[in-house]
PDB file of C-alpha atoms in Angstrom:
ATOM      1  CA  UNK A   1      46.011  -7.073  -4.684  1.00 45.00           C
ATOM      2  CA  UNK A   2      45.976  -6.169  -1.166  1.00 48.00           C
ATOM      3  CA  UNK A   3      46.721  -2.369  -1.932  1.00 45.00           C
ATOM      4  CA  UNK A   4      43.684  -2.555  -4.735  1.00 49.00           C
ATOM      5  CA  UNK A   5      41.233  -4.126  -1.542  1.00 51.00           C
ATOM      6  CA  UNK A   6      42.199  -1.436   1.173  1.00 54.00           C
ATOM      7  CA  UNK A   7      42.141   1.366  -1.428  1.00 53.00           C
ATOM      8  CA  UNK A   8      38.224   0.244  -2.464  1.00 58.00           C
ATOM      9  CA  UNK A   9      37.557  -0.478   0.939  1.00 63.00           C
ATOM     10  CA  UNK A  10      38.459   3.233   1.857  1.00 60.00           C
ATOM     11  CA  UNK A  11      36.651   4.373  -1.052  1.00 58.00           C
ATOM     12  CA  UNK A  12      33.702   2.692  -0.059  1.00 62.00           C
ATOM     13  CA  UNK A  13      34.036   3.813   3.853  1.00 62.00           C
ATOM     14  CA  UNK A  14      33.954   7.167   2.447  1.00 60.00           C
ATOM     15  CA  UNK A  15      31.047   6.333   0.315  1.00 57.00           C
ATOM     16  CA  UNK A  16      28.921   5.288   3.118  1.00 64.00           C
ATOM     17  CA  UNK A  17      30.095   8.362   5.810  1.00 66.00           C
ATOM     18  CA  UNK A  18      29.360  10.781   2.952  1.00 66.00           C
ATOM     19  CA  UNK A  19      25.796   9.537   2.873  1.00 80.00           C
ATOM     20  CA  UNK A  20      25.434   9.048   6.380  1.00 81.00           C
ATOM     21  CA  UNK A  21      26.255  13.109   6.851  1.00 82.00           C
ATOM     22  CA  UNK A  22      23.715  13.711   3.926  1.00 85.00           C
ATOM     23  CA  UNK A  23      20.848  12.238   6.185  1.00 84.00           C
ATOM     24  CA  UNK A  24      21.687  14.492   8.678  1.00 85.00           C
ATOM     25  CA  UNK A  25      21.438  17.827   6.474  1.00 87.00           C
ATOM     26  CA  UNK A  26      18.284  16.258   4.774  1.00 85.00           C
ATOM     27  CA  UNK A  27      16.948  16.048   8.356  1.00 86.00           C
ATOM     28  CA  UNK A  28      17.155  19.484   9.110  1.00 91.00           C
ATOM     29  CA  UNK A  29      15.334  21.230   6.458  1.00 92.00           C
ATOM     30  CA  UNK A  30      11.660  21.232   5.076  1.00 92.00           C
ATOM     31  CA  UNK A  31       8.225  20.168   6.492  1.00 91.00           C
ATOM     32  CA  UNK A  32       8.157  17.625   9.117  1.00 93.00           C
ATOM     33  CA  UNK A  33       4.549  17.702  10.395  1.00 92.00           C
ATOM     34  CA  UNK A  34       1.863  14.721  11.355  1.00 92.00           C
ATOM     35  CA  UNK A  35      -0.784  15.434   8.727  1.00 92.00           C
ATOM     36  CA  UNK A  36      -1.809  12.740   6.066  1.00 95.00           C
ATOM     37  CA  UNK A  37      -0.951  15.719   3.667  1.00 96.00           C
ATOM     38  CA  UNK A  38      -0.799  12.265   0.866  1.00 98.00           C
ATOM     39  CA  UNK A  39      -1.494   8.738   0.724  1.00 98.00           C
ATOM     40  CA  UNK A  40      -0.745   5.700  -0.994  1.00 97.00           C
ATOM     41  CA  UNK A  41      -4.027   3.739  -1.567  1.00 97.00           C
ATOM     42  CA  UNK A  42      -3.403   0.233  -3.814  1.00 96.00           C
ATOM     43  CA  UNK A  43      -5.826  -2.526  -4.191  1.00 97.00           C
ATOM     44  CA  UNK A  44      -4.841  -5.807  -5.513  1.00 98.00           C
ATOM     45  CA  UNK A  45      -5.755  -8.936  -6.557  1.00 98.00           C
ATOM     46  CA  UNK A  46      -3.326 -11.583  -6.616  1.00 98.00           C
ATOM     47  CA  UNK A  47      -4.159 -14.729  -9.092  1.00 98.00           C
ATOM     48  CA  UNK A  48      -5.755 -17.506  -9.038  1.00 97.00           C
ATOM     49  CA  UNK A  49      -3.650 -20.299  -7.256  1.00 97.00           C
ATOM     50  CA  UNK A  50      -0.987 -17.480  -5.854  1.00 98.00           C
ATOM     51  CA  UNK A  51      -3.491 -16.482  -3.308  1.00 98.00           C
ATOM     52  CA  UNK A  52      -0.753 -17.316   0.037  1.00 98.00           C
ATOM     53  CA  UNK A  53       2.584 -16.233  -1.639  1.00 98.00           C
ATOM     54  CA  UNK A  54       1.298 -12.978  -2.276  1.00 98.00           C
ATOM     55  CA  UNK A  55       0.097 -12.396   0.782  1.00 98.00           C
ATOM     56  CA  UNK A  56       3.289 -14.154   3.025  1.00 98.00           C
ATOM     57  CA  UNK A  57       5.486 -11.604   0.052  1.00 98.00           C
ATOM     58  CA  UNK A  58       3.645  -8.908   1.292  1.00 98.00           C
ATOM     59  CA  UNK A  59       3.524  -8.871   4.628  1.00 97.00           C
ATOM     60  CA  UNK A  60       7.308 -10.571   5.272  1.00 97.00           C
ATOM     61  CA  UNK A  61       8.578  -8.190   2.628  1.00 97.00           C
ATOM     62  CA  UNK A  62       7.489  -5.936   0.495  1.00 97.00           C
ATOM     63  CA  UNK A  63       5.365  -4.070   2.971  1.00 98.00           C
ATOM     64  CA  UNK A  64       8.556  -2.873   4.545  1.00 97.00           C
ATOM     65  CA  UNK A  65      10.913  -2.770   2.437  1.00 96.00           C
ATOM     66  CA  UNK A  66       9.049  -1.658  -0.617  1.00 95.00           C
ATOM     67  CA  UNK A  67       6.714   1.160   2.165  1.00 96.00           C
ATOM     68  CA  UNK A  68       7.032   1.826   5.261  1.00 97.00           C
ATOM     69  CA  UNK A  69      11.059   1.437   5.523  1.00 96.00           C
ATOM     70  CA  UNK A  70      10.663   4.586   2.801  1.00 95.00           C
ATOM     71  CA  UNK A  71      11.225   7.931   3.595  1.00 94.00           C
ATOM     72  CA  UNK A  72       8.179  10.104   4.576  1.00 96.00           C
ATOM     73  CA  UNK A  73       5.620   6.599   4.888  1.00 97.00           C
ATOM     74  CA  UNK A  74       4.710   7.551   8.516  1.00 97.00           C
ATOM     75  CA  UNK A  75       2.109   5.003   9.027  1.00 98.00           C
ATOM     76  CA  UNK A  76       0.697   1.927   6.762  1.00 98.00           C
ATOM     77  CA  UNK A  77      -2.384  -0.696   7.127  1.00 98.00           C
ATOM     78  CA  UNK A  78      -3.685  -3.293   5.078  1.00 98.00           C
ATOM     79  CA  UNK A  79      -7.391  -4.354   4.919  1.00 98.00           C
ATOM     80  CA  UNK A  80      -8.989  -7.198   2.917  1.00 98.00           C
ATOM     81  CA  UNK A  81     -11.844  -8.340   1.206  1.00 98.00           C
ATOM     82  CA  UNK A  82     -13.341 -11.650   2.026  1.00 98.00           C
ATOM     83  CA  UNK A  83     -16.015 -13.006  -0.689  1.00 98.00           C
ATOM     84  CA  UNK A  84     -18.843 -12.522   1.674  1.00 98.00           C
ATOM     85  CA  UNK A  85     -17.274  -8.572   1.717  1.00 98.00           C
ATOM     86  CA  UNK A  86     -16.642  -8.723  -2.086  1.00 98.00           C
ATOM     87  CA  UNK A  87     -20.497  -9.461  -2.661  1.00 98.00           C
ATOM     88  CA  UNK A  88     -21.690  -6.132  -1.191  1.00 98.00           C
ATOM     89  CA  UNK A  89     -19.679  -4.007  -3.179  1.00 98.00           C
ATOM     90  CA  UNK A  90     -21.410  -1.532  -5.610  1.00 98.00           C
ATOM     91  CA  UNK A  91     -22.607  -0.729  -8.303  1.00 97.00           C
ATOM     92  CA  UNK A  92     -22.033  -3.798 -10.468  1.00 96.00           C
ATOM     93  CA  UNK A  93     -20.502  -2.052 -13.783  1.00 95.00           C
ATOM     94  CA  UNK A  94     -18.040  -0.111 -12.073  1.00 95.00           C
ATOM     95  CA  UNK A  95     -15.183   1.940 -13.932  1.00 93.00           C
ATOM     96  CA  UNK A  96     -12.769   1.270 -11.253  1.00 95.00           C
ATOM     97  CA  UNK A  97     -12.796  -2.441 -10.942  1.00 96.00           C
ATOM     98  CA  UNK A  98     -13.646  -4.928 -13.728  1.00 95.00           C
ATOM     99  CA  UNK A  99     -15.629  -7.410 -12.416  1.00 97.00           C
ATOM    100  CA  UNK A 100     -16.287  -5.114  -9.514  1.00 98.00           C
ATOM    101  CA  UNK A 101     -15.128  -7.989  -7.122  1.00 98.00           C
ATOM    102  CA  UNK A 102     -12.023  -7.965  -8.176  1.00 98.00           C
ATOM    103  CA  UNK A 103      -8.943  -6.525  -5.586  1.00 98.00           C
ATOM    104  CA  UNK A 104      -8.988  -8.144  -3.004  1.00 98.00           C
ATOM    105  CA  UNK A 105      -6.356  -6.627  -0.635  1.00 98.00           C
ATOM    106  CA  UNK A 106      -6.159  -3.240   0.179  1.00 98.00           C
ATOM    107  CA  UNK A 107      -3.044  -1.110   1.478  1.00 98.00           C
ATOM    108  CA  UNK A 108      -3.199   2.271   2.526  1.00 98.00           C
ATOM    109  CA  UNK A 109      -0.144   4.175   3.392  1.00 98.00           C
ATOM    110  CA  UNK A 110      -0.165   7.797   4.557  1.00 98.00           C
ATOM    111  CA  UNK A 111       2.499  10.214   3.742  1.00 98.00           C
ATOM    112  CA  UNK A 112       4.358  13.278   5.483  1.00 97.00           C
ATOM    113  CA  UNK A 113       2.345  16.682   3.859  1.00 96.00           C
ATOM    114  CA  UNK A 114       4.652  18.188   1.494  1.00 95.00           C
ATOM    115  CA  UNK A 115       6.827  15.564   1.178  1.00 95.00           C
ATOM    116  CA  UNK A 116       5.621  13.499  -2.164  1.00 94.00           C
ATOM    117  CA  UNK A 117       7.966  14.578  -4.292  1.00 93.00           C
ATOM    118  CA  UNK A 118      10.890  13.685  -1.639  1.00 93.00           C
ATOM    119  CA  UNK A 119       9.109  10.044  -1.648  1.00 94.00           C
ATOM    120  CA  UNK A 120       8.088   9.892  -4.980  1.00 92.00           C
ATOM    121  CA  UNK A 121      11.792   9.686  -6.226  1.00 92.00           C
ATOM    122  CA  UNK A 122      12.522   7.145  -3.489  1.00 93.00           C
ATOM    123  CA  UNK A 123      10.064   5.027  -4.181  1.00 92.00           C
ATOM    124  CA  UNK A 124      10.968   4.876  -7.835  1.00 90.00           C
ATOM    125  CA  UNK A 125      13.985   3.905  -7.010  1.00 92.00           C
ATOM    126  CA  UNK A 126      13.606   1.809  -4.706  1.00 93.00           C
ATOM    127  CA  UNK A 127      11.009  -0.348  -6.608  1.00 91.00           C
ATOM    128  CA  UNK A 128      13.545  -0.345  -9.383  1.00 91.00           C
ATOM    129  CA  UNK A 129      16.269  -2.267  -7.168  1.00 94.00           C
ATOM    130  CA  UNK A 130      13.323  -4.725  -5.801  1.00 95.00           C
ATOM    131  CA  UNK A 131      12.991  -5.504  -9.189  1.00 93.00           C
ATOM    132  CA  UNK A 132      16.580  -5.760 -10.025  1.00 95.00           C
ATOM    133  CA  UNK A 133      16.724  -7.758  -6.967  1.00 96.00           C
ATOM    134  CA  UNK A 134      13.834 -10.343  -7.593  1.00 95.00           C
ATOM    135  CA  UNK A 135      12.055  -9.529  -5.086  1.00 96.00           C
ATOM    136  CA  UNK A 136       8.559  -8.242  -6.874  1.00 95.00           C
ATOM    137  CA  UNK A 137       6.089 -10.780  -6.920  1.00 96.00           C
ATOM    138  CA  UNK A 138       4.502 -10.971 -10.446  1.00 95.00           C
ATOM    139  CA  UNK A 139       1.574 -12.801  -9.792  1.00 97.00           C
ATOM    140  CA  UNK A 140      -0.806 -10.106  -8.789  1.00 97.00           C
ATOM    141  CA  UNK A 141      -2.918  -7.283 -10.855  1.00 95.00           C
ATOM    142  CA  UNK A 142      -2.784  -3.802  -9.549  1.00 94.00           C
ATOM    143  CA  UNK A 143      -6.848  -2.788  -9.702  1.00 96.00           C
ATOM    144  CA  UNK A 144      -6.553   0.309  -8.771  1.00 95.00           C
ATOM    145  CA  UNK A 145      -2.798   1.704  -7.155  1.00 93.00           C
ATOM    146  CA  UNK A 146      -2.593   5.612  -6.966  1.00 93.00           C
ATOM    147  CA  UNK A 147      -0.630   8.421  -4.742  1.00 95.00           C
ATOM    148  CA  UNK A 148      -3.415  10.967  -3.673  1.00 96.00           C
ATOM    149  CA  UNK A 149      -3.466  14.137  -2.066  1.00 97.00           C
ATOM    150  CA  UNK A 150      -5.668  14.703   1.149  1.00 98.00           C
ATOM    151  CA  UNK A 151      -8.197  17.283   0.749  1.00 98.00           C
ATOM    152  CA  UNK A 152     -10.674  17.066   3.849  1.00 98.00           C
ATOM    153  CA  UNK A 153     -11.388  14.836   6.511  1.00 98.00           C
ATOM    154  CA  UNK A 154     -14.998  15.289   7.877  1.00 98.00           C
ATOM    155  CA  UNK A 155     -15.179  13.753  11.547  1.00 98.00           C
ATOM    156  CA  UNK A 156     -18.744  12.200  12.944  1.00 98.00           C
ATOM    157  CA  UNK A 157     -17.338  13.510  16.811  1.00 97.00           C
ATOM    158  CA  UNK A 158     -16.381  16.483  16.334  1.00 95.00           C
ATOM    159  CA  UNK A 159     -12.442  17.074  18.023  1.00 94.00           C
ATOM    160  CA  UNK A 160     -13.895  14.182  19.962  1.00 93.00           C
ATOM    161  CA  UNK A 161     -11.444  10.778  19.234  1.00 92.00           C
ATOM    162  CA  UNK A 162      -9.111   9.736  17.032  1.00 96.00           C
ATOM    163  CA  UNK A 163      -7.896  12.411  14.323  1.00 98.00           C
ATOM    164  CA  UNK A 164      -7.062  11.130  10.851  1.00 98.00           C
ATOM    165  CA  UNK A 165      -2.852  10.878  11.489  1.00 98.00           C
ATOM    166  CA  UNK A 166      -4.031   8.255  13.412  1.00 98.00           C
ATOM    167  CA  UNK A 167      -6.517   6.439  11.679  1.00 98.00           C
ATOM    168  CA  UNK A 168      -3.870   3.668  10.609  1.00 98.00           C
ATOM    169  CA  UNK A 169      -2.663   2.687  13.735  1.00 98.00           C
ATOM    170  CA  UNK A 170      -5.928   3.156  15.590  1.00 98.00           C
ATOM    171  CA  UNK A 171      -7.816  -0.377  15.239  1.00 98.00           C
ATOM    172  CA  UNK A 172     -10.772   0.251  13.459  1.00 98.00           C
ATOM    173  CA  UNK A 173     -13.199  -2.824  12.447  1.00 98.00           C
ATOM    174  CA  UNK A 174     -13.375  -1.794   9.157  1.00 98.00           C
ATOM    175  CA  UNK A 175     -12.681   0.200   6.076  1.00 98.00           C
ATOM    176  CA  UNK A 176     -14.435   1.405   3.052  1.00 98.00           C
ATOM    177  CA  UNK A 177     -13.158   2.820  -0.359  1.00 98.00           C
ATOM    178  CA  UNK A 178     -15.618   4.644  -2.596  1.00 98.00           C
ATOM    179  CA  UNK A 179     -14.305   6.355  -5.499  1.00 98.00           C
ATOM    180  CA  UNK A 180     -16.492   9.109  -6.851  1.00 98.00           C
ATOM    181  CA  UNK A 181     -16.770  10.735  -9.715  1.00 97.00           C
ATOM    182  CA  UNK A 182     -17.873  14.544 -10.762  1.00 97.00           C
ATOM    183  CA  UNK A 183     -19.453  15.883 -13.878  1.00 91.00           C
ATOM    184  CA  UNK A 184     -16.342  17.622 -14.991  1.00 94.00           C
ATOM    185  CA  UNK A 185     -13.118  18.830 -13.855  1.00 95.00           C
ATOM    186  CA  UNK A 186     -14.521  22.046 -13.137  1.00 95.00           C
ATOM    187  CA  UNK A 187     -17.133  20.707 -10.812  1.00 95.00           C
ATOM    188  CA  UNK A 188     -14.884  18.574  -8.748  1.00 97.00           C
ATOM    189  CA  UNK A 189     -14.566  21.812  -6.561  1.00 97.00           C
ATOM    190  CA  UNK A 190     -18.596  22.057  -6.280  1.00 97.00           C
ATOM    191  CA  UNK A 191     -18.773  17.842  -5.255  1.00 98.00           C
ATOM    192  CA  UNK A 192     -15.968  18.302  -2.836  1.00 98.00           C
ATOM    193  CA  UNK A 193     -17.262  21.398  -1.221  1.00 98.00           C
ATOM    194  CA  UNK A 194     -21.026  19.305  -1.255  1.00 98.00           C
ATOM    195  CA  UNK A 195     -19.559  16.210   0.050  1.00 98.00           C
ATOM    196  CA  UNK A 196     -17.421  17.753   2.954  1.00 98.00           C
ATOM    197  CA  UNK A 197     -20.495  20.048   4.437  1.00 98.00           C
ATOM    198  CA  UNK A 198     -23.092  18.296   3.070  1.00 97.00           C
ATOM    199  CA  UNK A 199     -23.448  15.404   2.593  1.00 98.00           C
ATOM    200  CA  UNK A 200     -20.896  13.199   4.865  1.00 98.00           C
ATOM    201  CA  UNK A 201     -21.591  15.149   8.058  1.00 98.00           C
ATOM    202  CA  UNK A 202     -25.367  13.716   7.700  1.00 97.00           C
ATOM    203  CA  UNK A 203     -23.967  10.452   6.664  1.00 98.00           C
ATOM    204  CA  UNK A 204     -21.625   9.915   9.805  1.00 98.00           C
ATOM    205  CA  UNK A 205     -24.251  11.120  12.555  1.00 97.00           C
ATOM    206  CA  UNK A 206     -24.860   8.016  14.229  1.00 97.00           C
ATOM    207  CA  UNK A 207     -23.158   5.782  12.085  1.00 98.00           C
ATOM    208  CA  UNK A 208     -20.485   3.144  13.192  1.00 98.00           C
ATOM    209  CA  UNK A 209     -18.305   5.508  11.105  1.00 98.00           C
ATOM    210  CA  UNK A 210     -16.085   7.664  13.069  1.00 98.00           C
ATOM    211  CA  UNK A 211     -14.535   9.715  10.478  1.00 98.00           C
ATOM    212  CA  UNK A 212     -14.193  10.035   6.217  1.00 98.00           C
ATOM    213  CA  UNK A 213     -10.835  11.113   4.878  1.00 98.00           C
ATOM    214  CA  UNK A 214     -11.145  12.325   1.274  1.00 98.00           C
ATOM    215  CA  UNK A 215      -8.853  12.806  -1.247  1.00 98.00           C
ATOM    216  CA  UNK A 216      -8.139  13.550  -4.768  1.00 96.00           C
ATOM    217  CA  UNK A 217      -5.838  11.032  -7.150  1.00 96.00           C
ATOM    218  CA  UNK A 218      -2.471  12.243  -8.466  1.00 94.00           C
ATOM    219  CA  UNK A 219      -0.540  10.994 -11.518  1.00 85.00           C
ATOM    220  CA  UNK A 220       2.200   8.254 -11.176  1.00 77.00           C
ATOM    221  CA  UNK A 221       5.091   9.436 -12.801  1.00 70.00           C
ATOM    222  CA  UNK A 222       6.753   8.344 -16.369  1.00 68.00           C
ATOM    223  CA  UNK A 223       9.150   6.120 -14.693  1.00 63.00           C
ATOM    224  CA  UNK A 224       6.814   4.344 -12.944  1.00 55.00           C
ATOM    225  CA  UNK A 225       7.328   0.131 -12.931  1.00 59.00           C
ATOM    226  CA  UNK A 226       5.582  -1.449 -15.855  1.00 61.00           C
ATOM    227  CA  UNK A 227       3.011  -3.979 -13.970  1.00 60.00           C
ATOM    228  CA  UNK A 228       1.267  -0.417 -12.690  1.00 65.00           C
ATOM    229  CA  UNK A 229      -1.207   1.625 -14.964  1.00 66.00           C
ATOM    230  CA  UNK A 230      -1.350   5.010 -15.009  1.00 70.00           C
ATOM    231  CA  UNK A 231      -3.931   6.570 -12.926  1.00 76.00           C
ATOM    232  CA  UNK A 232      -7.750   7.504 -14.077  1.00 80.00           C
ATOM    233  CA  UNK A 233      -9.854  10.238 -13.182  1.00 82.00           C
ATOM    234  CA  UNK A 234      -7.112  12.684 -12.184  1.00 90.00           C
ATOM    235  CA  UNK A 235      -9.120  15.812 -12.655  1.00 94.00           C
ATOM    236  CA  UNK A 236     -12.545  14.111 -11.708  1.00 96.00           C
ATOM    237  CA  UNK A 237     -12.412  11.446  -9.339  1.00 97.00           C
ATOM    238  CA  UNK A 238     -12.299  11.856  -5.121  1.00 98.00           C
ATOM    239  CA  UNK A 239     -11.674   8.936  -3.181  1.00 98.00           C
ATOM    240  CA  UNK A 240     -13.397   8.310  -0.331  1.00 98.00           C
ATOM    241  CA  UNK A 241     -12.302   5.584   3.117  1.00 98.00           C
ATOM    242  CA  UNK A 242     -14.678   5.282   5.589  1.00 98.00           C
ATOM    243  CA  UNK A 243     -13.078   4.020   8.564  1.00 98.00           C
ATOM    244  CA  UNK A 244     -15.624   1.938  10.699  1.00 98.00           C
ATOM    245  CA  UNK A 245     -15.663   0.993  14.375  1.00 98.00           C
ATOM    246  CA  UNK A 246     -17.890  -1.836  13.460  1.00 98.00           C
ATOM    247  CA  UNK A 247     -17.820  -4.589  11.291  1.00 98.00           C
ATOM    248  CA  UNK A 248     -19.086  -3.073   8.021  1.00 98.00           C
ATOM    249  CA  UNK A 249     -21.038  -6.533   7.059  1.00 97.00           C
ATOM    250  CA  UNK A 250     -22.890  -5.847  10.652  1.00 97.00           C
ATOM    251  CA  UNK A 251     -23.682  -2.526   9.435  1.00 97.00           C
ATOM    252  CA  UNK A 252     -23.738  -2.466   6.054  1.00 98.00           C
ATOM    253  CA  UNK A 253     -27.377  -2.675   4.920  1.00 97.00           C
ATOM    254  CA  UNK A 254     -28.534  -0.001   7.633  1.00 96.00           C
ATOM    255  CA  UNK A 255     -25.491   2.926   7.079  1.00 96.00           C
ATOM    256  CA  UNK A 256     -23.888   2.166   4.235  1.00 97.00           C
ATOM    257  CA  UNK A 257     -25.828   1.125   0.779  1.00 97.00           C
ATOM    258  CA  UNK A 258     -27.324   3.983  -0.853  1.00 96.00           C
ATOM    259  CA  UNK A 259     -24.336   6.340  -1.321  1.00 97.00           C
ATOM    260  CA  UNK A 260     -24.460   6.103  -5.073  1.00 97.00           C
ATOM    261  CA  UNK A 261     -27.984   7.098  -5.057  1.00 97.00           C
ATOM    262  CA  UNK A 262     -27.334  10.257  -2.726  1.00 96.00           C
ATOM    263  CA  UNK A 263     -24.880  11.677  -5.279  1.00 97.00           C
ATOM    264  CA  UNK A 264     -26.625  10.545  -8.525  1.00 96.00           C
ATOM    265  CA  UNK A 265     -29.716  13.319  -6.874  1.00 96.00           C
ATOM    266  CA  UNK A 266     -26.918  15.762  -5.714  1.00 96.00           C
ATOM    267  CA  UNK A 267     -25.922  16.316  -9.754  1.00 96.00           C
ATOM    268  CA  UNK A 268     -22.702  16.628  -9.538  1.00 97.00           C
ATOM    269  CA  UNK A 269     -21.172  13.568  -9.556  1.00 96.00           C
ATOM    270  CA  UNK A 270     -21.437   9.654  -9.576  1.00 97.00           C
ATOM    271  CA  UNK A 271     -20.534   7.087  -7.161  1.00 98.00           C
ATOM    272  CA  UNK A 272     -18.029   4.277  -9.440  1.00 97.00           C
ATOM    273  CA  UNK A 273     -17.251   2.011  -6.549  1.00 98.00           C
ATOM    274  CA  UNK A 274     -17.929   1.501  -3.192  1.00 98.00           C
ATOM    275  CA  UNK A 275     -15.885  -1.811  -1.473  1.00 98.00           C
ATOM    276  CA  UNK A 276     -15.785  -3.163   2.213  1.00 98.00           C
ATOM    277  CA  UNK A 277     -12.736  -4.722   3.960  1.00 98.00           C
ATOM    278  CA  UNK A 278     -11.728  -5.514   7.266  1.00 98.00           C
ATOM    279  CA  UNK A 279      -7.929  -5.349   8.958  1.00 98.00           C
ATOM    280  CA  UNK A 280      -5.961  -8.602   7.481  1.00 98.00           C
ATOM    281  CA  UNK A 281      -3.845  -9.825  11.092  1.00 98.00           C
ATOM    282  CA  UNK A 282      -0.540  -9.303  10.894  1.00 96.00           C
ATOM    283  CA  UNK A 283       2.120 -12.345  10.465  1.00 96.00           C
ATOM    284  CA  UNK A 284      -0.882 -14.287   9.252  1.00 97.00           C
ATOM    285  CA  UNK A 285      -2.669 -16.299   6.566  1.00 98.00           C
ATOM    286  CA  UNK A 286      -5.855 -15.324   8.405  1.00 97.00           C
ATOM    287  CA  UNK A 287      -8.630 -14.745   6.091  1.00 98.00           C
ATOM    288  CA  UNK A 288      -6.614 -16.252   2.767  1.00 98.00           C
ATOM    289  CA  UNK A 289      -8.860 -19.466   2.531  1.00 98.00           C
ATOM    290  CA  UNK A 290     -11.715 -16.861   2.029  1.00 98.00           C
ATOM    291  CA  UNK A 291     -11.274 -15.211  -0.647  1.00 98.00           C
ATOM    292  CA  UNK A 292     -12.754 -17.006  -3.071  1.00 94.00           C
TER     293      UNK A 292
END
């Protein structure tokens, strides 16, 4: 017995140094840079009754072990939606969320450029053994969860401030999502190319918003977990954060209503959701007791 112990002992030594050297090759090839080349943006409502769980499970667990302890997460916030917030969202019949209040809590994660398909197998994986493990909370609806890759960031300042690799850790007042949506899949180009000179740059002058990061949606992969739909709009949606130095409920009815109706008379596109949030406080319950 004592022979069978050392030998898978020394097997599992090896095991582990074998792995250990791996990191290091892994280390020393491919791109390494700060850009938000992708980002993790997942909004989600936790039920009825479950409202603390979820959000002590988050925070005490699965926000580092099932993000930012991942390979190629380089920075990670999470932003909610008070029912005050939740009232101001727009427009009512929205394709993305169903009532349109619904989703709550919002995480966004950025990722190393050129590294999603390095992280996209981790986190696969990864979220697998959570599962395995128990340690998935199943009391929660995903409203909208989906990878994305960044395609402009459009800044109110100029170089002036904060650049977008550091919008996460910088601490902004608020935060808002709006996902739109173009004609077709061949005009996505045309909204993107109107939104990024046009439009945005005479949005942000003045406004408590100090910069826009847009991207487009990517699809999750076949192996994805279960509880997580597949994502909409792939070849037609952008999605949109605002990230605000203000209080976007101090703010809202002078900068921020009327976005749908500046894209409806652009023609190439619609606005299907536009949500506030503020930062949720670390280690906290704060804001839980709102919600509703």
């Amino acid at each position: 017995m004592g022979m069978t112990s050392d030998a898978s002992e020394d097997t599992r030594g090896e095991l582990e140094d074998t792995c250990a050297a791996r990191y290091g090759e892994l280390a020393s090839v491919g791109p390494y840079g700060v850009r938000p080349g992708h980002a993790l943006i997942t909004m989600v409502e936790p039920h009825p009754g479950h409202e603390y769980a979820y959000n002590r499970w988050y925070e005490d667990d699965h926000f580092i072990a099932g993000a930012m302890a991942m390979p190629w997460i380089y920075a990670g916030r999470r932003w909610v939606a008070t029912r005050d917030l939740q009232r101001l969202r727009y427009p009512e019949k929205s394709a993305v969320a169903q009532p349109v209040t619904a989703g709550c809590y919002l995480t966004v994660y950025w990722l190393t450029e050129d590294r999603y398909a390095e992280h996209m197998r981790w986190t696969v994986g990864i979220n697998k053994r959570l599962n395995r493990d128990g340690r998935v909370f199943q009391e929660r609806t995903h409203v909208l969860t989906a990878f994305h890759d960044r395609e402009a960031t459009v800044y109110r300042d100029g170089a002036a401030g904060p650049r977008d690799h550091h919008a996460l850790d910088h601490p902004y007042s608020g935060l808002v999502l709006e996902v739109v949506e173009s004609e077709s899949p061949e005009r996505r180009g045309e909204l993107l190319e109107w939104l990024r000179t046009r439009h945005l740059p005479r949005r942000l002058a003045g406004s408590p918003a100090a910069m826009v990061t847009v991207f487009r949606p990517t699809p999750l992969p076949s192996d994805r977990m279960a509880y997580v739909k597949q994502v909409e709009g792939v070849d037609t949606r952008l999605t949109l954060l605002w990230f605000l130095q203000r209080d976007p409920r101090m703010c809202w009815d002078e900068y921020l209503t009327g976005l749908d109706t500046d894209v409806e008379r652009s023609g190439l596109g619609r606005v299907e959701f536009v949500a506030p949030f503020i930062p949720t406080i670390p280690g906290t319950d704060q804001y839980v007791a709102e919600l509703r």
